[in-house]
PDB file of C-alpha atoms and ligand atoms in Angstrom:
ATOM      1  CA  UNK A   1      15.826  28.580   5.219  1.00 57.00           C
ATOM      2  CA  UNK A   2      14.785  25.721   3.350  1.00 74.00           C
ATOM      3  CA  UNK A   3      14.683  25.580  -0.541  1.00 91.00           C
ATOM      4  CA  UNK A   4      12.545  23.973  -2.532  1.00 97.00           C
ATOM      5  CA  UNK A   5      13.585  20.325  -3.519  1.00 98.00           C
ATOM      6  CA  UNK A   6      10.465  18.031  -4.698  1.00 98.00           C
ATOM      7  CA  UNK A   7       7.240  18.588  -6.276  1.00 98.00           C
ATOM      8  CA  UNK A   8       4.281  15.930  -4.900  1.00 98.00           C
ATOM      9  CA  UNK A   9       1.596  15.405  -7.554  1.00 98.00           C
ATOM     10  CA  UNK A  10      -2.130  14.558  -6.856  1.00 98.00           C
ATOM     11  CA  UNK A  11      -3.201  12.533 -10.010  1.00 98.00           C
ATOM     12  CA  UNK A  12      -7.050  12.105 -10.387  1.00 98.00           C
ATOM     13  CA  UNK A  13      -8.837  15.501 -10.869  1.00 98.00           C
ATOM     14  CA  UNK A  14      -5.105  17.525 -10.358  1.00 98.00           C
ATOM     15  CA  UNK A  15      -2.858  15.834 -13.450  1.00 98.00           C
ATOM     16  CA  UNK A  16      -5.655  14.896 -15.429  1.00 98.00           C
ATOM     17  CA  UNK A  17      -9.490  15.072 -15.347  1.00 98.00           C
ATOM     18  CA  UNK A  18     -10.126  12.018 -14.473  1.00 98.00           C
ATOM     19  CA  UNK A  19     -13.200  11.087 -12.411  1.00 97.00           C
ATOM     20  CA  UNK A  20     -16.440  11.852 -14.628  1.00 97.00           C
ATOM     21  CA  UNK A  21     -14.993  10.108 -18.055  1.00 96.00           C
ATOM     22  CA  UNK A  22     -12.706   7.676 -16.698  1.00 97.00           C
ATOM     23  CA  UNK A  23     -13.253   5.976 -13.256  1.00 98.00           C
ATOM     24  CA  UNK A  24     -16.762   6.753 -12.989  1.00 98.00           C
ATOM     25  CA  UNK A  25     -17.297   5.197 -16.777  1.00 98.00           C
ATOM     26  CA  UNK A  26     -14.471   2.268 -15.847  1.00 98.00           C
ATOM     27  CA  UNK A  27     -16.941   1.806 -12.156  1.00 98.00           C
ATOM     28  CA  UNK A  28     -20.099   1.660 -14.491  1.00 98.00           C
ATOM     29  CA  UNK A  29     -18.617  -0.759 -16.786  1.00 98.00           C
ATOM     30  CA  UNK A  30     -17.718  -3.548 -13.959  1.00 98.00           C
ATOM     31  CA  UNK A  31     -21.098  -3.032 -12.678  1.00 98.00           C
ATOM     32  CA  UNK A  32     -22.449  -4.032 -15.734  1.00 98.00           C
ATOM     33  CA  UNK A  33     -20.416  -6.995 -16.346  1.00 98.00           C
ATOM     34  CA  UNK A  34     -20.694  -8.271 -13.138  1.00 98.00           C
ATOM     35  CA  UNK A  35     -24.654  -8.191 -14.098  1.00 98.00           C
ATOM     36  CA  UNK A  36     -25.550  -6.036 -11.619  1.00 98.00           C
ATOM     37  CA  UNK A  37     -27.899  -3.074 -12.122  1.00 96.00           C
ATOM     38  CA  UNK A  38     -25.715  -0.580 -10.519  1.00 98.00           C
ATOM     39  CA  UNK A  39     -25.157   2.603 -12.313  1.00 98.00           C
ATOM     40  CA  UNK A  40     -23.526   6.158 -11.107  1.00 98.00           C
ATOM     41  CA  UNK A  41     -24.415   8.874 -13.057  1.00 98.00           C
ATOM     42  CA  UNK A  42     -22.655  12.215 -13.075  1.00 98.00           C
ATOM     43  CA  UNK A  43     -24.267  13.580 -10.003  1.00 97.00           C
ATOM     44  CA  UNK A  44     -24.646  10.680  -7.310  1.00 98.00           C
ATOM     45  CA  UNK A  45     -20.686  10.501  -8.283  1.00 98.00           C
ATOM     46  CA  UNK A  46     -19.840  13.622  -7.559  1.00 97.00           C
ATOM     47  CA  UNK A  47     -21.817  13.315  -3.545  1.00 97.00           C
ATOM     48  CA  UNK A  48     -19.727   9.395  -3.843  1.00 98.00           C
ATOM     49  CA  UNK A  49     -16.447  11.320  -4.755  1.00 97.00           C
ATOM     50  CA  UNK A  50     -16.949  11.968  -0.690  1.00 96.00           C
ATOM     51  CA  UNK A  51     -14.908   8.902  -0.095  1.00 97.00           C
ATOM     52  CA  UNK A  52     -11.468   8.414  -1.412  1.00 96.00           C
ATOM     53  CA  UNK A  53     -10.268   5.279  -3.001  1.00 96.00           C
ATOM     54  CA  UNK A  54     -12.808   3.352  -5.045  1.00 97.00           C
ATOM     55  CA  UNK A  55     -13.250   0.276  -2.629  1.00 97.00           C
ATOM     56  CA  UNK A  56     -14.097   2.596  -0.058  1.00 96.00           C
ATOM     57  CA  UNK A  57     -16.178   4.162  -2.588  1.00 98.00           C
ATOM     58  CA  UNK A  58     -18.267   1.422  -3.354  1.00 98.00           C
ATOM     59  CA  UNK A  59     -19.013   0.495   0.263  1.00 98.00           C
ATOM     60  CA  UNK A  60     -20.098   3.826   0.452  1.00 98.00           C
ATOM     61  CA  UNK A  61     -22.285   3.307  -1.995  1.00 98.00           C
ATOM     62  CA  UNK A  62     -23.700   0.304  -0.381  1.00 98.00           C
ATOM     63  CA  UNK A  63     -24.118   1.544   2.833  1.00 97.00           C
ATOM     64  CA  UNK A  64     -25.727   5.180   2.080  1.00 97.00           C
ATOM     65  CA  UNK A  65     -27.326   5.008  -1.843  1.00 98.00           C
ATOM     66  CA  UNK A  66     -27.949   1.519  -2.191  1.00 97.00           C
ATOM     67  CA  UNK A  67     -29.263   0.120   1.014  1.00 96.00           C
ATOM     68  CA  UNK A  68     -31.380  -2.038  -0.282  1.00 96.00           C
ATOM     69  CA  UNK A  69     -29.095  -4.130  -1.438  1.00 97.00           C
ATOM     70  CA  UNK A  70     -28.328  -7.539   0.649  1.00 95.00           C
ATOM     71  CA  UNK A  71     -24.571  -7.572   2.054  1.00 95.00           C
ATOM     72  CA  UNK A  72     -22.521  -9.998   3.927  1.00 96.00           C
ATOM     73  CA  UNK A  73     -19.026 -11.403   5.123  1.00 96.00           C
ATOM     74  CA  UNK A  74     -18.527 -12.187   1.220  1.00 96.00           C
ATOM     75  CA  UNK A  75     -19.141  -8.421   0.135  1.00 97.00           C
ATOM     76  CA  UNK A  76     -15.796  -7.075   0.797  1.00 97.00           C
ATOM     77  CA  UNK A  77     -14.408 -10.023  -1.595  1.00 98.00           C
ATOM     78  CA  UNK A  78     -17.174  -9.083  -4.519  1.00 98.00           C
ATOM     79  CA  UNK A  79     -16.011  -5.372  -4.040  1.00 98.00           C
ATOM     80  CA  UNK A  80     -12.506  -6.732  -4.168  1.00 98.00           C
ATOM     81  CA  UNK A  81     -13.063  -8.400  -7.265  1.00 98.00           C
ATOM     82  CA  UNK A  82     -15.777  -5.313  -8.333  1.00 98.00           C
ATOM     83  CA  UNK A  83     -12.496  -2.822  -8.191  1.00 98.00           C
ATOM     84  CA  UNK A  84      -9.777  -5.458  -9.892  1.00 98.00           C
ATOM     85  CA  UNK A  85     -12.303  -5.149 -12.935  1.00 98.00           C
ATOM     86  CA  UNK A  86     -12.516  -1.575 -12.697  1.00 98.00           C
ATOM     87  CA  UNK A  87      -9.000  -1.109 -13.018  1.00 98.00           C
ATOM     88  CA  UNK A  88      -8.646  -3.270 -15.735  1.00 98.00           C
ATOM     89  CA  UNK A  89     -11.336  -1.314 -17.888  1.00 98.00           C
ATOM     90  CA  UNK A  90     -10.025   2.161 -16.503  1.00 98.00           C
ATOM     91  CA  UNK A  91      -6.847   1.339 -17.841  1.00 98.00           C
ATOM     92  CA  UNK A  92      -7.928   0.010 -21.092  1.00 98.00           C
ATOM     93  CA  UNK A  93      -9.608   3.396 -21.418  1.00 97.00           C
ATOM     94  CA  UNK A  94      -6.915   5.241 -20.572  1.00 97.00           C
ATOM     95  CA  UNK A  95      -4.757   3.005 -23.049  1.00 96.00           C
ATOM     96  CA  UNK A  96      -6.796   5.049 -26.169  1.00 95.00           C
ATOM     97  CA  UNK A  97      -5.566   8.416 -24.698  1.00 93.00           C
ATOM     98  CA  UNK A  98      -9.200   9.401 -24.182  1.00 93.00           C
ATOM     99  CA  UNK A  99      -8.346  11.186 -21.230  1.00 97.00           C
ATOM    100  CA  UNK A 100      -5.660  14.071 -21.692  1.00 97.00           C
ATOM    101  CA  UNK A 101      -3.229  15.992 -19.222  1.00 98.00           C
ATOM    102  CA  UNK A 102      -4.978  19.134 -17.805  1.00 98.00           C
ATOM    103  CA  UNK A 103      -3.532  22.316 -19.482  1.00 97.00           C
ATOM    104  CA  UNK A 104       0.140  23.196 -17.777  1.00 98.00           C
ATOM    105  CA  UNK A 105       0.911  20.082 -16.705  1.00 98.00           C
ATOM    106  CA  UNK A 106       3.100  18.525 -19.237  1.00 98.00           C
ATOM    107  CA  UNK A 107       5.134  22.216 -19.574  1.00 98.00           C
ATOM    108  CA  UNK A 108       5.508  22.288 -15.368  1.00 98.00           C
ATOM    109  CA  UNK A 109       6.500  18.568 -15.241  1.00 98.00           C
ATOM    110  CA  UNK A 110       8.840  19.082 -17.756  1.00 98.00           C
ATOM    111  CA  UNK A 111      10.101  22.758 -16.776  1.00 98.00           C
ATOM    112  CA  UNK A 112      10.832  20.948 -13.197  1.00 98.00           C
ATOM    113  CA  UNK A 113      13.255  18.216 -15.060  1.00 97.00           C
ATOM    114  CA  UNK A 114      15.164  20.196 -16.604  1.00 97.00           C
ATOM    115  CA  UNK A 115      15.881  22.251 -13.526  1.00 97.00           C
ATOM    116  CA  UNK A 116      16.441  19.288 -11.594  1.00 96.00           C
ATOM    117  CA  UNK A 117      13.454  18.998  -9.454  1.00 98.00           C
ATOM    118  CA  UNK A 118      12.593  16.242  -7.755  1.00 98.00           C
ATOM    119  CA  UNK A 119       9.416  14.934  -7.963  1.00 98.00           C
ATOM    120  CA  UNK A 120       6.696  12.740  -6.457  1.00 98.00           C
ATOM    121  CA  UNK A 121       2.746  11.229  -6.658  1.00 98.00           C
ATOM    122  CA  UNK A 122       0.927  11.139  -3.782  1.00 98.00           C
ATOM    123  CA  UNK A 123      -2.785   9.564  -4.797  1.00 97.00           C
ATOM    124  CA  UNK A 124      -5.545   7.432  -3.411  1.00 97.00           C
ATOM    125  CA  UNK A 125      -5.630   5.387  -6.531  1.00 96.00           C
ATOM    126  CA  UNK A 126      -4.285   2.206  -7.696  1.00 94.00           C
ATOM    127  CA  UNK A 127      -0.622   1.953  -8.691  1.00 96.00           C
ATOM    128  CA  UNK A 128      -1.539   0.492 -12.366  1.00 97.00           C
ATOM    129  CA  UNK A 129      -3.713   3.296 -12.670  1.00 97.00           C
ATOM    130  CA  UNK A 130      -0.793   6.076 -12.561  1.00 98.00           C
ATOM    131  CA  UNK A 131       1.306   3.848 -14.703  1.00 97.00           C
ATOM    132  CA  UNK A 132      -1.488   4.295 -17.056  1.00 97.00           C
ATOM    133  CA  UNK A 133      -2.327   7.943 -17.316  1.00 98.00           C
ATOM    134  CA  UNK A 134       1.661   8.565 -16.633  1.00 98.00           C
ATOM    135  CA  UNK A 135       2.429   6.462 -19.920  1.00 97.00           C
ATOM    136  CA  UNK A 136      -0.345   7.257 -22.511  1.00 97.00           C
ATOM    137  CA  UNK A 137      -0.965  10.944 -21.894  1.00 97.00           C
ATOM    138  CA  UNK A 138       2.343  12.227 -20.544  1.00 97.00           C
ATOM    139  CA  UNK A 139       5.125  10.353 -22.052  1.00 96.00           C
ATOM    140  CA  UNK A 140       6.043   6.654 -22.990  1.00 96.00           C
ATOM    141  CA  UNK A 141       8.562   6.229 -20.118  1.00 97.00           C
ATOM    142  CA  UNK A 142       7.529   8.874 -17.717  1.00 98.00           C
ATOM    143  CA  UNK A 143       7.007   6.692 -14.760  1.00 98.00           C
ATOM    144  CA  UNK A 144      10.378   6.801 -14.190  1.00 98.00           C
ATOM    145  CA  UNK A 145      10.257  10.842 -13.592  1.00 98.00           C
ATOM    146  CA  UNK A 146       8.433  10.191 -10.421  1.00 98.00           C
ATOM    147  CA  UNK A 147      11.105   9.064  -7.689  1.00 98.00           C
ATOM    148  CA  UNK A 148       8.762   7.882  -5.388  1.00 98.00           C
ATOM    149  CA  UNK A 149       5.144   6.643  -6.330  1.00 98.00           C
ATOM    150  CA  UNK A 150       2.745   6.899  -3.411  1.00 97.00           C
ATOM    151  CA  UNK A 151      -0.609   5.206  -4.386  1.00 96.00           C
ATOM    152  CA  UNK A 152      -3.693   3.134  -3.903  1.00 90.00           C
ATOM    153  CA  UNK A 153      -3.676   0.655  -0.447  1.00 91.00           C
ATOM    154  CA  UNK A 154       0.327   1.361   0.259  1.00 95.00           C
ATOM    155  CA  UNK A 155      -0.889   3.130   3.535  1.00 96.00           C
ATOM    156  CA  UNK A 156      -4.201   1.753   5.295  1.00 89.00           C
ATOM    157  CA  UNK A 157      -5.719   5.536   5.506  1.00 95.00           C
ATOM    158  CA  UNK A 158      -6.264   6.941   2.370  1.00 96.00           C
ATOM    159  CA  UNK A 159      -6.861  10.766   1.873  1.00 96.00           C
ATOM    160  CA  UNK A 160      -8.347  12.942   3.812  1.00 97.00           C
ATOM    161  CA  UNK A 161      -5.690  11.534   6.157  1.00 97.00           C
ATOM    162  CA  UNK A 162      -2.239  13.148   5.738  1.00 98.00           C
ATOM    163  CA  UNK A 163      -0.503   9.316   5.680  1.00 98.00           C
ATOM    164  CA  UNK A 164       0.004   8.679   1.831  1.00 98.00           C
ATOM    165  CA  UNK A 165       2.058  12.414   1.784  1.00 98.00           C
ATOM    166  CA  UNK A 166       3.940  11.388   5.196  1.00 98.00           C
ATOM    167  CA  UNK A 167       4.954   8.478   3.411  1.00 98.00           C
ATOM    168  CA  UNK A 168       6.100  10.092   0.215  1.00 98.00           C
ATOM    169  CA  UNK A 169       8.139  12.609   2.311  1.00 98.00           C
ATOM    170  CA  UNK A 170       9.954   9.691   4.069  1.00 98.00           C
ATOM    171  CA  UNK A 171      10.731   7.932   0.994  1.00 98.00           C
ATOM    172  CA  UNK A 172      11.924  11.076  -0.781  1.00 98.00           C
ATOM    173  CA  UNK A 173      13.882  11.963   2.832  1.00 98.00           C
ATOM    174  CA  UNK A 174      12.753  15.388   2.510  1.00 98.00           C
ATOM    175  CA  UNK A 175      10.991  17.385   5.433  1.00 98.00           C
ATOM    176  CA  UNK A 176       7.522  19.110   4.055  1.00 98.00           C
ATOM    177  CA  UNK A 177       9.237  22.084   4.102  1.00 97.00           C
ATOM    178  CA  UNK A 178      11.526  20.890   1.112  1.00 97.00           C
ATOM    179  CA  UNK A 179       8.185  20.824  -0.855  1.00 98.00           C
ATOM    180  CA  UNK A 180       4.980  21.807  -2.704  1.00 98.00           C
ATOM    181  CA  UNK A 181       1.757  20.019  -3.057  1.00 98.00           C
ATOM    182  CA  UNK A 182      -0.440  20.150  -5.973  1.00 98.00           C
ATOM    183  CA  UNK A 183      -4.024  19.240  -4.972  1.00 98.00           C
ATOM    184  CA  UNK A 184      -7.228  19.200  -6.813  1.00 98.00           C
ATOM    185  CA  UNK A 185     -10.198  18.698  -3.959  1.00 97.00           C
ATOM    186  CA  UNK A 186     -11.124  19.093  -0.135  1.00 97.00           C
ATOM    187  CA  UNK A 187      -9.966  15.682   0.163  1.00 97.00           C
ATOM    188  CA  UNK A 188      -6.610  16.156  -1.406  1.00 98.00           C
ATOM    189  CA  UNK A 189      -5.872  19.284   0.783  1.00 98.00           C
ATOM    190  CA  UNK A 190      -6.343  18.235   3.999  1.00 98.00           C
ATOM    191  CA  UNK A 191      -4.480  15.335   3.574  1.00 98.00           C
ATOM    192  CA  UNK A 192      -1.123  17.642   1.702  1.00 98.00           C
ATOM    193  CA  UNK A 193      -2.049  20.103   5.109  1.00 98.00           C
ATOM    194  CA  UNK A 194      -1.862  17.562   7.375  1.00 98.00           C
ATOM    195  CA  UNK A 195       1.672  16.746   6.361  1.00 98.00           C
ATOM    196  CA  UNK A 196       2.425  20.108   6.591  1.00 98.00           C
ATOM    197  CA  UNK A 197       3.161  20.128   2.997  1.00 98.00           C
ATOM    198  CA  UNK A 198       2.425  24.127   0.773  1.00 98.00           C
ATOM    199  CA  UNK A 199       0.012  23.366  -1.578  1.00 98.00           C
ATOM    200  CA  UNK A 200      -1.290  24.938  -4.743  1.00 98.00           C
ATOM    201  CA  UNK A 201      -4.811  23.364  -5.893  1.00 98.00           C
ATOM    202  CA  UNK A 202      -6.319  23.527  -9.671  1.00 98.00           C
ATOM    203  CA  UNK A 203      -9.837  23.207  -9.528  1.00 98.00           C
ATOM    204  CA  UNK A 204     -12.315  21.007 -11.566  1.00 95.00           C
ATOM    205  CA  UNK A 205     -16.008  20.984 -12.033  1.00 95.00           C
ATOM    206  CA  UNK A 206     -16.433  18.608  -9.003  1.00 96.00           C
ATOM    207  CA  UNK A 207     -14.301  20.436  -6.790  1.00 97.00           C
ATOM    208  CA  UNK A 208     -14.893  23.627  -7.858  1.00 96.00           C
ATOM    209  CA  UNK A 209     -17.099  24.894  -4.281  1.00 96.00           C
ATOM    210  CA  UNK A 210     -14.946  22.565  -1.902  1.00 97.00           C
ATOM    211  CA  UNK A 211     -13.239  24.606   0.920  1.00 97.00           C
ATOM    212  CA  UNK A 212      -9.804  25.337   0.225  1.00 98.00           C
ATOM    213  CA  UNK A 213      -9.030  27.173   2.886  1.00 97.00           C
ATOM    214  CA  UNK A 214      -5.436  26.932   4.056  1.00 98.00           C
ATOM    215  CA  UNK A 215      -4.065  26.608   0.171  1.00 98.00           C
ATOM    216  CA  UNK A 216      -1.477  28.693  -0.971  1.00 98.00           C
ATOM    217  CA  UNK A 217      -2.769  29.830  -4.518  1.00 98.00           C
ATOM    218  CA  UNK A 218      -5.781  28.408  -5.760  1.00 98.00           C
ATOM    219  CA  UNK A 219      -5.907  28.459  -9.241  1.00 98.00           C
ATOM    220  CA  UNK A 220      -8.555  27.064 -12.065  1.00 98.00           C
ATOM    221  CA  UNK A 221      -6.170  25.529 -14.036  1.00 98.00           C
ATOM    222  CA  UNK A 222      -1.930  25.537 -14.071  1.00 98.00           C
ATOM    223  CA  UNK A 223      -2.289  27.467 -17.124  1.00 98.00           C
ATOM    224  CA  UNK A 224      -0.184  28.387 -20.274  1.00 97.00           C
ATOM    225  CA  UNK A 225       1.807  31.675 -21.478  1.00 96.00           C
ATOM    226  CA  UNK A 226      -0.508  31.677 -24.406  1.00 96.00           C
ATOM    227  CA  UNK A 227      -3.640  30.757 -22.184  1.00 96.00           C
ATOM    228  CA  UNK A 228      -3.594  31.818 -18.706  1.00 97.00           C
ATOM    229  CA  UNK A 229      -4.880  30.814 -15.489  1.00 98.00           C
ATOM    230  CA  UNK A 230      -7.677  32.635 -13.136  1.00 98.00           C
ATOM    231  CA  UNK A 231      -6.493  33.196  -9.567  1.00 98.00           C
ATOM    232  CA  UNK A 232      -9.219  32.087  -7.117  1.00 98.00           C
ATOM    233  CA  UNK A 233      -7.250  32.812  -3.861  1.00 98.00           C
ATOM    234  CA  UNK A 234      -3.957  33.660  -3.165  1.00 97.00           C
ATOM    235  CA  UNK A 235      -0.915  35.557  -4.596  1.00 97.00           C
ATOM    236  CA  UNK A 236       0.199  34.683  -8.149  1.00 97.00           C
ATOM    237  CA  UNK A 237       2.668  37.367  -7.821  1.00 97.00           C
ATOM    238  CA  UNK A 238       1.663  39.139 -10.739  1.00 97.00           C
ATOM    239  CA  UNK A 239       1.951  36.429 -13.572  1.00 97.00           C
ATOM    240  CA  UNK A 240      -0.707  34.329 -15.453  1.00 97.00           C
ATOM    241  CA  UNK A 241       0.627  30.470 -15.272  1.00 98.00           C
ATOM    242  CA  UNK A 242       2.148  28.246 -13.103  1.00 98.00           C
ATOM    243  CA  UNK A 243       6.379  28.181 -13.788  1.00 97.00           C
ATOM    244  CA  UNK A 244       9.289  26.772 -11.584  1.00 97.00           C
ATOM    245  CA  UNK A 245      10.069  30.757 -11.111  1.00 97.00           C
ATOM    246  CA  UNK A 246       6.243  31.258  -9.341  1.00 98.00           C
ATOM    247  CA  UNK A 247       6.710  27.886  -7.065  1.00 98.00           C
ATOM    248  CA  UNK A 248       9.941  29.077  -6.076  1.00 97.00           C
ATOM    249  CA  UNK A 249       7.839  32.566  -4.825  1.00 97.00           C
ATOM    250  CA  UNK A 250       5.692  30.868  -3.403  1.00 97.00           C
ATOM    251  CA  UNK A 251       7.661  28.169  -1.576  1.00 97.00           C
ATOM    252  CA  UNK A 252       9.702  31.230  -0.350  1.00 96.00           C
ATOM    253  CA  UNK A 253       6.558  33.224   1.189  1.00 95.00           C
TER     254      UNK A 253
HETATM  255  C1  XBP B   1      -8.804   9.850  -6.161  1.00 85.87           C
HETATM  256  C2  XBP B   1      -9.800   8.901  -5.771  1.00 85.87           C
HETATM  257  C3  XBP B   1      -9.731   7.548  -6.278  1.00 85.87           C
HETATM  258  C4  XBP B   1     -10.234   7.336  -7.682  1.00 85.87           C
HETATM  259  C5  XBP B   1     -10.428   5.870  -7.937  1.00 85.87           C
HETATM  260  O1  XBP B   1      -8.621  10.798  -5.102  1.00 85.87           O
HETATM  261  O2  XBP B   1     -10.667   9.203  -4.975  1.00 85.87           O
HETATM  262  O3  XBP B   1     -10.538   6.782  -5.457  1.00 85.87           O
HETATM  263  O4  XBP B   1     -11.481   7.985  -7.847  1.00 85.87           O
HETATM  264  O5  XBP B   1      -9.274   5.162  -7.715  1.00 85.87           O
HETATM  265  P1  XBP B   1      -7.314  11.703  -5.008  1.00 85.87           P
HETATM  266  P2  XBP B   1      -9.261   3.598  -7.375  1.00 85.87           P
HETATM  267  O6  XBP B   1      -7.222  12.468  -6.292  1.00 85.87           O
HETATM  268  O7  XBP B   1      -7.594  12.636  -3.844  1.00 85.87           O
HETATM  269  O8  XBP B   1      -6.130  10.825  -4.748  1.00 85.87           O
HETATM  270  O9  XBP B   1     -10.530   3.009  -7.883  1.00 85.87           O
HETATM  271  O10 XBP B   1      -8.043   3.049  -8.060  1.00 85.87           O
HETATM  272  O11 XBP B   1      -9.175   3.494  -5.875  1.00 85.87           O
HETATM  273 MG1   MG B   2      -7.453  14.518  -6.681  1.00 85.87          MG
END
């Protein structure tokens, strides 16, 4: 039997709540200094949040909400440069701390250290971007936790497709079996399914009626012992937040 080796770590929406206050604010932002009259509000980003990876994203955009607007061979370079000034305002953000760890996370990452886990990211988003949330809400440093990084354009499909976990998996030279996925959205699932990978997914308020179907404990949050977690689906084998012990349990079922 195999035993459990690595934990692989969704960021946006799974580590931290991400999408409504910090890329969709950071994708607002570029929009306006680029003097365009683009905005997304809360809601048309939650239907955009449809398409992984925030190029992809805003092509999306083009081609389904904004039709009207003229395109040619030269938009993929504005988006290009669109989604470099993104990033650089998402990580300013970020830089303030204004966007915190979701509850659990910090305890779990750090429970798994001291037990020796291995661990891993596995995200759509840009590299700088993990660096960022990694180093001003976790822990000054805490890039270097992660053994292997898997982000942003490193494989050419992004999530739903399973490629950006496959790749993780070869760089840690574990089989999925070795591991657990921790997933946030529909998105995130298929692709952590698709490599075959267990996965436990914590809910958010734009995820929160996606299918999960397939997950092995879905869960609203990781939790805390003084603050526990609601089951949505699945066995939590009787306890009330997410510990090494419970993975273990569940990596064994
Ligand atoms: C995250 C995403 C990303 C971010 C934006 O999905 O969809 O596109 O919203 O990131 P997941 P970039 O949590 O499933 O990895 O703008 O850096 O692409
Ligand atoms: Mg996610």
């Amino acid at each position: 039997m195999s035993s459990l080796q690595a934990l692989i770590f969704d960021v946006d929406g799974t580590l931290a709540d991400t999408e409504r206050d910090g890329h969709r604010v950071a994708f607002n932002q570029a929009f306006e200094q680029a003097g365009l009259d683009w905005y997304w509000s809360v809601e048309l980003y939650g239907q955009l949040l449809s398409v992984t990876g925030g190029k992809e994203r805003m092509a999306y955009y083009l081609d389904k909400f904004n039709t009207g607007f003229p395109t040619d061979s030269s938009t993929p370079q504005m988006i290009k440069e669109l989604h470099a000034s993104k990033t650089m305002h998402y990580t300013e953000l970020l830089s303030t701390g204004a966007i915190p760890l979701r509850p659990g996370v910090n305890r779990l990452i750090n429970e798994a250290r001291e037990n020796d886990m291995r661990l891993a990211i596995s995200t759509t988003t840009t590299p700088a971007n993990v660096t960022a949330l990694l180093e001003h809400a976790l822990e000054k440093g805490s890039t270097d936790w992660f053994e292997v990084i898997a982000a942003g354009d490193i494989v050419p499909a992004k999530k739903p497709a399973a490629d950006i976990y496959n790749w993780a998996l070869k760089q840690l030279n574990l089989d999925a079996s070795d591991c657990l996925a921790f997933e946030d959205s529909r998105n995130g699932i298929k692709s952590s399914l698709g490599a075959d990978l267990k996965t436990i997914i914590t809910i958010n308020d734009y995820t929160k009626d996606d299918d999960f179907s397939g997950a092995s404990l879905v869960l609203d949050q990781m939790g805390e012992p003084d603050s526990p977690f609601t089951t949505l689906a699945g066995d939590n084998y009787a306890t009330s937040y997410l510990s090494l012990d419970l993975l273990y349990k569940i990596h064994a079922a």
